[in-house]
PDB file of C-alpha atoms in Angstrom:
ATOM      1  CA  ILE A   1      23.337 104.529  35.709  1.00 91.00           C
ATOM      2  CA  GLU A   2      27.703 103.980  36.792  1.00 95.00           C
ATOM      3  CA  LEU A   3      28.812 100.682  36.867  1.00 95.00           C
ATOM      4  CA  GLU A   4      31.246  99.171  39.143  1.00 95.00           C
ATOM      5  CA  THR A   5      33.307  96.147  36.849  1.00 94.00           C
ATOM      6  CA  GLY A   6      32.150  92.737  38.203  1.00 92.00           C
ATOM      7  CA  GLU A   7      28.444  95.214  38.768  1.00 94.00           C
ATOM      8  CA  LYS A   8      25.681  93.704  36.481  1.00 94.00           C
ATOM      9  CA  VAL A   9      23.169  95.424  35.307  1.00 92.00           C
ATOM     10  CA  VAL A  10      20.316  92.785  33.898  1.00 90.00           C
ATOM     11  CA  LYS A  11      20.257  88.738  34.506  1.00 91.00           C
ATOM     12  CA  SER A  12      18.706  86.369  32.794  1.00 88.00           C
ATOM     13  CA  GLY A  13      14.500  86.486  33.377  1.00 88.00           C
ATOM     14  CA  ASP A  14      14.156  89.867  34.359  1.00 90.00           C
ATOM     15  CA  PRO A  15      11.104  92.093  32.848  1.00 90.00           C
ATOM     16  CA  VAL A  16      12.333  93.885  30.323  1.00 88.00           C
ATOM     17  CA  THR A  17      12.117  97.775  31.279  1.00 88.00           C
ATOM     18  CA  HIS A  18      14.487 100.037  29.878  1.00 87.00           C
ATOM     19  CA  PHE A  19      16.441 100.758  26.563  1.00 84.00           C
ATOM     20  CA  LEU A  20      20.428 100.282  27.827  1.00 88.00           C
ATOM     21  CA  TYR A  21      22.696 102.738  25.348  1.00 89.00           C
ATOM     22  CA  LEU A  22      26.214 102.578  26.906  1.00 91.00           C
ATOM     23  CA  GLN A  23      28.032 105.638  26.957  1.00 93.00           C
ATOM     24  CA  THR A  24      31.049 104.728  28.058  1.00 94.00           C
ATOM     25  CA  GLY A  25      32.998 100.862  28.939  1.00 94.00           C
ATOM     26  CA  LEU A  26      32.353  97.243  28.272  1.00 94.00           C
ATOM     27  CA  LEU A  27      29.462  95.489  28.975  1.00 93.00           C
ATOM     28  CA  LYS A  28      29.743  91.672  28.718  1.00 92.00           C
ATOM     29  CA  LEU A  29      26.484  90.006  27.975  1.00 89.00           C
ATOM     30  CA  PHE A  30      26.199  86.636  28.809  1.00 90.00           C
ATOM     31  CA  SER A  31      24.276  83.527  29.689  1.00 88.00           C
ATOM     32  CA  GLU A  32      24.089  81.200  32.589  1.00 80.00           C
ATOM     33  CA  SER A  33      23.369  77.080  32.897  1.00 74.00           C
ATOM     34  CA  GLU A  34      21.961  75.607  35.129  1.00 71.00           C
ATOM     35  CA  SER A  35      25.232  75.119  37.268  1.00 68.00           C
ATOM     36  CA  GLN A  36      26.482  78.235  36.486  1.00 67.00           C
ATOM     37  CA  ARG A  37      28.573  78.613  34.241  1.00 77.00           C
ATOM     38  CA  GLU A  38      28.902  81.622  31.663  1.00 82.00           C
ATOM     39  CA  GLN A  39      28.781  81.765  28.286  1.00 85.00           C
ATOM     40  CA  ILE A  40      29.758  85.509  26.626  1.00 87.00           C
ATOM     41  CA  ILE A  41      28.150  85.781  24.088  1.00 85.00           C
ATOM     42  CA  SER A  42      29.712  89.331  23.233  1.00 84.00           C
ATOM     43  CA  VAL A  43      31.316  92.439  24.504  1.00 89.00           C
ATOM     44  CA  ALA A  44      29.318  95.396  23.788  1.00 88.00           C
ATOM     45  CA  ARG A  45      31.130  98.638  23.338  1.00 87.00           C
ATOM     46  CA  PRO A  46      30.618 102.428  23.807  1.00 89.00           C
ATOM     47  CA  ARG A  47      27.860 103.598  21.600  1.00 84.00           C
ATOM     48  CA  ASP A  48      26.043  99.976  21.392  1.00 85.00           C
ATOM     49  CA  PHE A  49      21.997 100.010  21.914  1.00 82.00           C
ATOM     50  CA  ILE A  50      22.460  96.512  24.455  1.00 82.00           C
ATOM     51  CA  GLY A  51      19.705  94.185  24.731  1.00 69.00           C
ATOM     52  CA  LEU A  52      18.655  95.547  21.079  1.00 67.00           C
ATOM     53  CA  LEU A  53      17.511  91.376  20.162  1.00 66.00           C
ATOM     54  CA  THR A  54      15.150  90.764  22.642  1.00 70.00           C
ATOM     55  CA  ILE A  55      14.342  93.976  23.181  1.00 72.00           C
ATOM     56  CA  PHE A  56      11.016  93.843  21.305  1.00 75.00           C
ATOM     57  CA  SER A  57      10.946  90.139  20.859  1.00 75.00           C
ATOM     58  CA  ASP A  58      10.006  89.631  24.688  1.00 77.00           C
ATOM     59  CA  LYS A  59       9.232  90.593  28.050  1.00 85.00           C
ATOM     60  CA  GLN A  60      11.942  88.780  29.731  1.00 87.00           C
ATOM     61  CA  HIS A  61      16.308  89.615  28.860  1.00 87.00           C
ATOM     62  CA  ARG A  62      16.961  85.740  27.673  1.00 85.00           C
ATOM     63  CA  TYR A  63      20.759  87.066  28.461  1.00 87.00           C
ATOM     64  CA  SER A  64      22.528  88.676  31.975  1.00 90.00           C
ATOM     65  CA  ILE A  65      24.473  91.826  31.666  1.00 92.00           C
ATOM     66  CA  SER A  66      27.417  92.606  33.332  1.00 94.00           C
ATOM     67  CA  ALA A  67      30.695  95.983  32.957  1.00 95.00           C
ATOM     68  CA  ILE A  68      34.183  94.376  32.481  1.00 94.00           C
ATOM     69  CA  VAL A  69      35.286  97.889  33.327  1.00 94.00           C
ATOM     70  CA  PRO A  70      33.685 100.827  35.034  1.00 95.00           C
ATOM     71  CA  SER A  71      31.214 101.539  32.725  1.00 96.00           C
ATOM     72  CA  ARG A  72      28.138 103.953  32.084  1.00 96.00           C
ATOM     73  CA  LEU A  73      24.937 103.179  31.094  1.00 93.00           C
ATOM     74  CA  CYS A  74      21.628 105.474  29.521  1.00 92.00           C
ATOM     75  CA  MET A  75      18.411 103.352  30.806  1.00 91.00           C
ATOM     76  CA  ILE A  76      16.066 105.287  28.521  1.00 87.00           C
ATOM     77  CA  GLU A  77      11.874 103.443  29.605  1.00 89.00           C
ATOM     78  CA  ILE A  78      10.976 101.172  26.808  1.00 86.00           C
ATOM     79  CA  GLU A  79       7.389 102.242  26.556  1.00 88.00           C
ATOM     80  CA  CYS A  80       9.253 106.025  25.929  1.00 88.00           C
ATOM     81  CA  ILE A  81      10.939 104.132  22.714  1.00 84.00           C
ATOM     82  CA  ASN A  82       7.738 101.965  21.590  1.00 85.00           C
ATOM     83  CA  ARG A  83       5.906 106.519  21.522  1.00 90.00           C
ATOM     84  CA  LEU A  84       9.031 107.211  19.043  1.00 87.00           C
ATOM     85  CA  VAL A  85       8.797 103.756  16.702  1.00 86.00           C
ATOM     86  CA  ASP A  86       5.056 104.185  16.117  1.00 89.00           C
ATOM     87  CA  ASN A  87       5.859 108.079  15.611  1.00 92.00           C
ATOM     88  CA  ASN A  88       9.448 108.260  14.200  1.00 90.00           C
ATOM     89  CA  GLY A  89      10.233 106.132  10.520  1.00 89.00           C
ATOM     90  CA  PRO A  90      12.906 107.887  10.469  1.00 90.00           C
ATOM     91  CA  PHE A  91      14.274 106.808  14.328  1.00 86.00           C
ATOM     92  CA  ALA A  92      12.443 102.795  13.973  1.00 86.00           C
ATOM     93  CA  ARG A  93      14.582 102.817  10.593  1.00 87.00           C
ATOM     94  CA  GLU A  94      17.736 103.804  12.288  1.00 85.00           C
ATOM     95  CA  LEU A  95      16.742 101.190  15.001  1.00 80.00           C
ATOM     96  CA  LEU A  96      16.326  98.504  12.986  1.00 81.00           C
ATOM     97  CA  THR A  97      19.915  99.238  11.241  1.00 83.00           C
ATOM     98  CA  ASN A  98      21.351  98.979  14.538  1.00 78.00           C
ATOM     99  CA  MET A  99      19.513  95.820  15.049  1.00 77.00           C
ATOM    100  CA  SER A 100      20.646  94.459  12.149  1.00 79.00           C
ATOM    101  CA  MET A 101      24.292  95.660  12.541  1.00 77.00           C
ATOM    102  CA  ALA A 102      24.282  94.441  16.663  1.00 74.00           C
ATOM    103  CA  VAL A 103      23.419  90.437  14.932  1.00 75.00           C
ATOM    104  CA  ASP A 104      25.692  91.035  12.216  1.00 76.00           C
ATOM    105  CA  HIS A 105      28.277  91.565  14.781  1.00 74.00           C
ATOM    106  CA  ILE A 106      27.174  88.608  16.881  1.00 73.00           C
ATOM    107  CA  LEU A 107      26.903  85.697  13.487  1.00 74.00           C
ATOM    108  CA  LYS A 108      30.403  87.429  12.307  1.00 76.00           C
ATOM    109  CA  ASP A 109      32.178  86.776  15.024  1.00 74.00           C
ATOM    110  CA  SER A 110      30.639  83.715  15.894  1.00 73.00           C
ATOM    111  CA  TYR A 111      31.441  82.209  12.200  1.00 70.00           C
ATOM    112  CA  ASN A 112      34.779  83.335  12.664  1.00 69.00           C
ATOM    113  CA  LEU A 113      35.562  81.673  16.020  1.00 70.00           C
ATOM    114  CA  ARG A 114      34.085  78.178  14.790  1.00 75.00           C
ATOM    115  CA  SER A 115      36.222  78.005  12.109  1.00 74.00           C
ATOM    116  CA  LEU A 116      39.620  78.714  14.193  1.00 82.00           C
ATOM    117  CA  GLN A 117      41.515  76.334  15.610  1.00 89.00           C
ATOM    118  CA  LEU A 118      42.768  77.717  19.210  1.00 89.00           C
ATOM    119  CA  ARG A 119      45.986  79.897  18.130  1.00 92.00           C
ATOM    120  CA  GLY A 120      43.827  81.569  16.180  1.00 93.00           C
ATOM    121  CA  ARG A 121      40.496  81.880  18.196  1.00 93.00           C
ATOM    122  CA  ILE A 122      42.807  83.424  20.433  1.00 94.00           C
ATOM    123  CA  ALA A 123      44.539  85.786  18.001  1.00 95.00           C
ATOM    124  CA  TYR A 124      41.303  86.671  16.734  1.00 92.00           C
ATOM    125  CA  VAL A 125      39.401  88.500  20.515  1.00 93.00           C
ATOM    126  CA  LEU A 126      43.014  89.895  20.730  1.00 96.00           C
ATOM    127  CA  ASN A 127      42.691  91.136  17.453  1.00 94.00           C
ATOM    128  CA  ASP A 128      39.273  93.120  18.330  1.00 92.00           C
ATOM    129  CA  PHE A 129      40.374  94.102  21.056  1.00 94.00           C
ATOM    130  CA  ALA A 130      43.879  96.468  19.831  1.00 96.00           C
ATOM    131  CA  ASN A 131      42.228  96.947  16.888  1.00 93.00           C
ATOM    132  CA  GLU A 132      38.934  97.524  17.275  1.00 89.00           C
ATOM    133  CA  ILE A 133      38.243  98.626  21.240  1.00 90.00           C
ATOM    134  CA  PHE A 134      41.106 100.316  21.567  1.00 93.00           C
ATOM    135  CA  GLU A 135      42.886 101.682  18.815  1.00 93.00           C
ATOM    136  CA  SER A 136      46.705 100.768  20.366  1.00 96.00           C
ATOM    137  CA  ASN A 137      48.970  97.548  20.465  1.00 96.00           C
ATOM    138  CA  ASP A 138      49.033  98.097  23.965  1.00 95.00           C
ATOM    139  CA  PHE A 139      46.585  97.356  26.459  1.00 95.00           C
ATOM    140  CA  ASP A 140      44.512  96.194  29.656  1.00 94.00           C
ATOM    141  CA  LEU A 141      43.007  92.771  28.412  1.00 94.00           C
ATOM    142  CA  PRO A 142      39.276  93.856  30.750  1.00 94.00           C
ATOM    143  CA  LEU A 143      38.566  89.444  30.715  1.00 93.00           C
ATOM    144  CA  SER A 144      40.093  87.285  32.807  1.00 93.00           C
ATOM    145  CA  ARG A 145      41.632  84.181  31.036  1.00 93.00           C
ATOM    146  CA  LYS A 146      38.801  81.863  32.096  1.00 93.00           C
ATOM    147  CA  GLU A 147      36.115  85.044  30.432  1.00 93.00           C
ATOM    148  CA  ILE A 148      38.157  84.802  27.300  1.00 93.00           C
ATOM    149  CA  GLY A 149      37.485  80.786  27.502  1.00 92.00           C
ATOM    150  CA  GLN A 150      33.798  81.464  28.206  1.00 89.00           C
ATOM    151  CA  MET A 151      33.769  83.707  25.046  1.00 88.00           C
ATOM    152  CA  ILE A 152      35.593  80.980  22.036  1.00 88.00           C
ATOM    153  CA  GLY A 153      34.165  77.620  23.488  1.00 85.00           C
ATOM    154  CA  MET A 154      38.081  76.561  25.098  1.00 88.00           C
ATOM    155  CA  SER A 155      38.963  76.022  28.435  1.00 91.00           C
ATOM    156  CA  MET A 156      40.711  77.832  30.321  1.00 93.00           C
ATOM    157  CA  GLU A 157      43.553  76.107  30.920  1.00 95.00           C
ATOM    158  CA  ASN A 158      44.286  76.314  26.356  1.00 94.00           C
ATOM    159  CA  VAL A 159      43.471  79.621  26.717  1.00 95.00           C
ATOM    160  CA  ILE A 160      46.700  80.121  29.780  1.00 95.00           C
ATOM    161  CA  ARG A 161      48.977  78.184  26.542  1.00 96.00           C
ATOM    162  CA  ILE A 162      48.166  80.076  24.056  1.00 96.00           C
ATOM    163  CA  PHE A 163      49.157  83.213  25.646  1.00 96.00           C
ATOM    164  CA  SER A 164      52.165  81.917  26.551  1.00 96.00           C
ATOM    165  CA  GLU A 165      52.847  80.196  22.832  1.00 96.00           C
ATOM    166  CA  PHE A 166      52.525  83.570  21.741  1.00 97.00           C
ATOM    167  CA  ARG A 167      54.861  85.388  24.449  1.00 96.00           C
ATOM    168  CA  ASN A 168      56.885  82.577  23.605  1.00 96.00           C
ATOM    169  CA  ASP A 169      56.518  83.670  19.475  1.00 96.00           C
ATOM    170  CA  HIS A 170      57.208  87.331  20.549  1.00 97.00           C
ATOM    171  CA  ILE A 171      53.631  87.683  19.691  1.00 97.00           C
ATOM    172  CA  ILE A 172      52.948  89.548  22.794  1.00 97.00           C
ATOM    173  CA  GLN A 173      53.579  90.756  25.972  1.00 96.00           C
ATOM    174  CA  ILE A 174      52.423  90.102  28.880  1.00 95.00           C
ATOM    175  CA  GLU A 175      52.789  92.708  31.978  1.00 94.00           C
ATOM    176  CA  GLY A 176      49.729  91.112  33.856  1.00 90.00           C
ATOM    177  CA  LYS A 177      46.551  92.511  32.739  1.00 91.00           C
ATOM    178  CA  ARG A 178      48.855  94.531  30.433  1.00 95.00           C
ATOM    179  CA  ILE A 179      49.139  93.497  26.954  1.00 96.00           C
ATOM    180  CA  TYR A 180      51.868  94.302  24.169  1.00 97.00           C
ATOM    181  CA  ILE A 181      51.291  93.122  20.695  1.00 97.00           C
ATOM    182  CA  LEU A 182      54.877  92.872  19.497  1.00 97.00           C
ATOM    183  CA  ASP A 183      54.092  91.437  15.511  1.00 97.00           C
ATOM    184  CA  PRO A 184      50.228  92.753  14.262  1.00 96.00           C
ATOM    185  CA  GLU A 185      50.513  91.845  11.411  1.00 96.00           C
ATOM    186  CA  LYS A 186      51.193  87.677  12.721  1.00 96.00           C
ATOM    187  CA  LEU A 187      48.729  87.855  15.321  1.00 96.00           C
ATOM    188  CA  ARG A 188      46.469  89.229  12.116  1.00 95.00           C
ATOM    189  CA  PHE A 189      47.268  86.562  10.428  1.00 95.00           C
ATOM    190  CA  LEU A 190      46.197  84.106  13.497  1.00 95.00           C
ATOM    191  CA  ALA A 191      43.064  85.898  13.364  1.00 92.00           C
ATOM    192  CA  MET A 192      42.379  85.281   9.599  1.00 88.00           C
ATOM    193  CA  HIS A 193      43.635  81.704   9.492  1.00 86.00           C
ATOM    194  CA  GLY A 194      44.663  80.560  12.405  1.00 77.00           C
TER     195      GLY A 194
END
């Protein structure tokens, strides 16, 4: 299926009916509080299996999923996947490997972000987008300042302040949604030690 920016594909509490595979684009996985405040859990990238964390453990999705940018998603009925797991050991092992990698990625990001101060958290996110997602030092930032704050446990005001500091320190240049990383080494250092 084709998704437009902001389009929700799964809402927390929806029944698990399909296995999701992201072909192109970016998705955010997030939880919502009763006050509709979002907490972004992770950003899914092309070739990610989405929802692996709860697909076999629960009958309902524990978090919501929506497109950050226009995206293409492949949906396979869960019963088809269950049959493959039951009858195909190598497929099941590959699926378990992917589940482990997804958990490792989320835990690594969570640990790294929690161990960093504000500047380090922003540097970590920008470094991740530059090196892991876009593989470029200039890209359109797919998350709003508010969403970045939701992802790293900061207020939107702090995110804006740190972006301004990075711009003043000539680490980045900002033109609308476009980010130009001017000093990738300094950004990488802040992402690791900030």
